[in-house]
Short mmCIF file of C-alpha atoms in Angstrom, two decimals:
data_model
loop_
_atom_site.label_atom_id
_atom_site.label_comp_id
_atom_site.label_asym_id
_atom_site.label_seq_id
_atom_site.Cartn_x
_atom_site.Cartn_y
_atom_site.Cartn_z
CA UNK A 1 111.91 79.20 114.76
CA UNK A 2 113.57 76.31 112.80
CA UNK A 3 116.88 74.42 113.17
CA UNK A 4 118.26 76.67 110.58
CA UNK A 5 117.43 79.77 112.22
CA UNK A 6 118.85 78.72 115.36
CA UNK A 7 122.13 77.78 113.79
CA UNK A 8 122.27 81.04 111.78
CA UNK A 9 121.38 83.47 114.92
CA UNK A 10 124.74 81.52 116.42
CA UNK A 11 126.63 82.47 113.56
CA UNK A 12 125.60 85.73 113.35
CA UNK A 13 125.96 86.22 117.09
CA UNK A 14 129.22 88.59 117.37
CA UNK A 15 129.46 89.43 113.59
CA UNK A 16 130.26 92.76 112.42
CA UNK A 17 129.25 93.12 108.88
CA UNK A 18 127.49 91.49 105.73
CA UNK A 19 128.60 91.66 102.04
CA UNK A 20 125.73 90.52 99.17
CA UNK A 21 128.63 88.75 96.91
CA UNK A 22 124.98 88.28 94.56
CA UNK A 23 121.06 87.45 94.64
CA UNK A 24 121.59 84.64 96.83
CA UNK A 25 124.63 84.54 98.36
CA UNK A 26 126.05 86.53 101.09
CA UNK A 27 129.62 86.83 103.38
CA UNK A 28 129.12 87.06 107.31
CA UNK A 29 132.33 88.81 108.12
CA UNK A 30 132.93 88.67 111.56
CA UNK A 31 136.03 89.44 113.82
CA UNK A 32 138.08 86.81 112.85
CA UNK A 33 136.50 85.05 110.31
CA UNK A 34 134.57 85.32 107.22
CA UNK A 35 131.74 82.84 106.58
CA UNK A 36 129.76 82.46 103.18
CA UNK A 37 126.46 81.16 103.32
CA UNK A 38 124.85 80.18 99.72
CA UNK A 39 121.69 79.71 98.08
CA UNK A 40 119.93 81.89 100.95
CA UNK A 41 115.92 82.78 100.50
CA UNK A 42 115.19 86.18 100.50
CA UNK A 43 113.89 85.66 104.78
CA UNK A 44 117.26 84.01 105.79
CA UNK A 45 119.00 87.46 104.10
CA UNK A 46 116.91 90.01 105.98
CA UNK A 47 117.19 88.09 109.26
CA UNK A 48 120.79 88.29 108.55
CA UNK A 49 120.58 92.03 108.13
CA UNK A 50 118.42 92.71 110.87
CA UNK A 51 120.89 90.70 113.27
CA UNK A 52 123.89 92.70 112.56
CA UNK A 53 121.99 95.55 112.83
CA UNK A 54 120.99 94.98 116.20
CA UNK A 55 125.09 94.14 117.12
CA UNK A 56 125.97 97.03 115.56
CA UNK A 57 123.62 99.31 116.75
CA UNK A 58 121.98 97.81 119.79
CA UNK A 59 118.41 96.56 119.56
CA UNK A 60 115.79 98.69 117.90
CA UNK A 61 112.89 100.22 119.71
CA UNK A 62 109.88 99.36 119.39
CA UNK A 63 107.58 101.87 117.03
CA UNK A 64 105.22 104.01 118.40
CA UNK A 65 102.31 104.62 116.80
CA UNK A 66 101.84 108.70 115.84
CA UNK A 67 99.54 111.28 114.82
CA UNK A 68 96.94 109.11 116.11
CA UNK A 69 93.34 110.99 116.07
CA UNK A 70 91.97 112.59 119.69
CA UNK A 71 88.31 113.67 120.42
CA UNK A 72 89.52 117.32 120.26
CA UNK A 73 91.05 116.92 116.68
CA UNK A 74 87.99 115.25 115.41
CA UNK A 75 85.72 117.84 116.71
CA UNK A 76 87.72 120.64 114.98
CA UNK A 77 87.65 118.79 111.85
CA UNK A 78 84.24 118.18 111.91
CA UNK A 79 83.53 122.03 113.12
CA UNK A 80 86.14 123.24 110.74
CA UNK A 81 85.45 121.10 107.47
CA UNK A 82 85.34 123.75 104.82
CA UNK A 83 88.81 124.88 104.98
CA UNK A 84 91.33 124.02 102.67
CA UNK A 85 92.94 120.18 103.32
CA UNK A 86 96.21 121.70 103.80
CA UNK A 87 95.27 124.30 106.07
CA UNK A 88 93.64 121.40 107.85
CA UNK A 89 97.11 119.14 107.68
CA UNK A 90 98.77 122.59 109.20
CA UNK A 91 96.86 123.32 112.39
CA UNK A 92 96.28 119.82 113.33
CA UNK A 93 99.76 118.64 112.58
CA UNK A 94 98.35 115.79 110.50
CA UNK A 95 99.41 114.95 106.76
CA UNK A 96 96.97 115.95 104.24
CA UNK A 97 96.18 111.69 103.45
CA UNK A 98 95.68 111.45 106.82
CA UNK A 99 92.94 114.48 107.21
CA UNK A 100 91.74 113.02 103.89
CA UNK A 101 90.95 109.64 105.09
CA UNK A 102 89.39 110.93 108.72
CA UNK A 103 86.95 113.34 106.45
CA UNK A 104 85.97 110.34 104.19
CA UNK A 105 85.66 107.93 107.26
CA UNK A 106 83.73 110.74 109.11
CA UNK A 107 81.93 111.52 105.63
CA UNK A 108 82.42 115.56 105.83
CA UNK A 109 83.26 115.45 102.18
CA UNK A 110 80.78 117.79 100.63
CA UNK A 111 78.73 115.90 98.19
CA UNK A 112 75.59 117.74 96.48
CA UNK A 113 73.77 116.21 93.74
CA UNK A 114 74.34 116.93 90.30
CA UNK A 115 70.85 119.23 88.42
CA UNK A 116 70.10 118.15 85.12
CA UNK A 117 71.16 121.98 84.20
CA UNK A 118 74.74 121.08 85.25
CA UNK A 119 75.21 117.84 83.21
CA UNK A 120 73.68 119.73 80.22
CA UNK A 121 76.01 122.50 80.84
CA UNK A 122 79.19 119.84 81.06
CA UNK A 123 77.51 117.48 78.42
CA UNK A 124 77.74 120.89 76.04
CA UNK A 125 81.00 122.02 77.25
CA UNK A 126 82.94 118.15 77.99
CA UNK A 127 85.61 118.69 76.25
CA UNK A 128 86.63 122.35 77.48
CA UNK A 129 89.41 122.46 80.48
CA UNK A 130 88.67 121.31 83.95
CA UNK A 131 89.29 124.45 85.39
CA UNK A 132 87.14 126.61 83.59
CA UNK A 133 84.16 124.24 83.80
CA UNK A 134 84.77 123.96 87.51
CA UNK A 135 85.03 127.53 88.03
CA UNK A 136 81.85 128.35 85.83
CA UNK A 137 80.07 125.35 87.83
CA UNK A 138 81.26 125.98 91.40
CA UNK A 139 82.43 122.75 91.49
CA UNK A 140 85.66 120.64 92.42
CA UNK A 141 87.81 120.08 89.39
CA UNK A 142 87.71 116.59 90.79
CA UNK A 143 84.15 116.06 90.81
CA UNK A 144 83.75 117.33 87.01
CA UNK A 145 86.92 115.69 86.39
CA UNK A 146 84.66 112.07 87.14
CA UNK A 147 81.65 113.71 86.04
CA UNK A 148 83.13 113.98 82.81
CA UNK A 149 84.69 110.17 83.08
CA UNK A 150 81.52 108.83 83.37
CA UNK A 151 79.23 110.80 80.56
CA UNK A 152 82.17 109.94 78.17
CA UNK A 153 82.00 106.28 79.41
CA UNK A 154 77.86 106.38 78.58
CA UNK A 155 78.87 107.85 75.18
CA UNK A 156 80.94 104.80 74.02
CA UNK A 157 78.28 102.59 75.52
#
């Protein structure tokens, strides 16, 4: 911590509020006084805010981490991979990026090669809606969705 630092934590000690008068200038209002600091950087501004936060509200607690991932709730994802992502994120009381990113690290995501009778089928059919050529494939409307991105890509090559 710097000389300036120092001085401003002094300053901002007992003060009560802070007005942004503009980008780089703000008023330290305090109980008997008002004190306007200028040409501030963007790091002196949210020390100042996080300071009169604290008087005003009393230190903050540290964070604790949630949601993190126990043996149990890997086990059941792994066992219970096929459901639906959001019936996943319900019973495990995770959010749906989180069981997303825990399938993906685990690699449960359920990749299976495409035959050369499904990229005729979508080479035929590529510009037909996602839905219907996922359906009639049995496949995720992401997978022919980047399928698709990819055979049109060869196309312009």
């Amino acid at each position: 911590m710097n000389d300036l630092h120092r001085k401003l934590l002094l300053i901002l000690n007992d003060a009560i509020d802070v007005e942004e008068l503009d980008q780089n200038r703000l008023l330290i209002i305090k109980n008997d006084e008002k004190i306007l600091l200028k040409n501030i950087s963007e790091d002196i501004k949210n020390l100042c805010y996080e300071k009169i936060g604290e008087n005003i509200l009393g230190k903050p607690k540290k964070k604790l981490k949630k949601n993190l991932w126990n043996e149990k709730d890997i086990n059941f994802l792994i066992q219970n991979r096929t459901l639906d992502i959001s019936e996943l994120s319900k019973i495990l009381g995770k959010s749906k990026l989180q069981i997303n990113y825990m399938m993906g690290h685990l690699n449960l995501f359920n990749k299976r090669s495409w035959s050369k009778e499904e990229l005729n089928f979508l080479k035929n059919h590529i510009d037909l809606p996602l839905l219907w050529i996922s359906e009639t494939l049995n496949r995720s409307i992401a997978s022919v969705k980047a399928k698709r991105r990819i055979l049109k890509n060869e196309k312009v090559k």
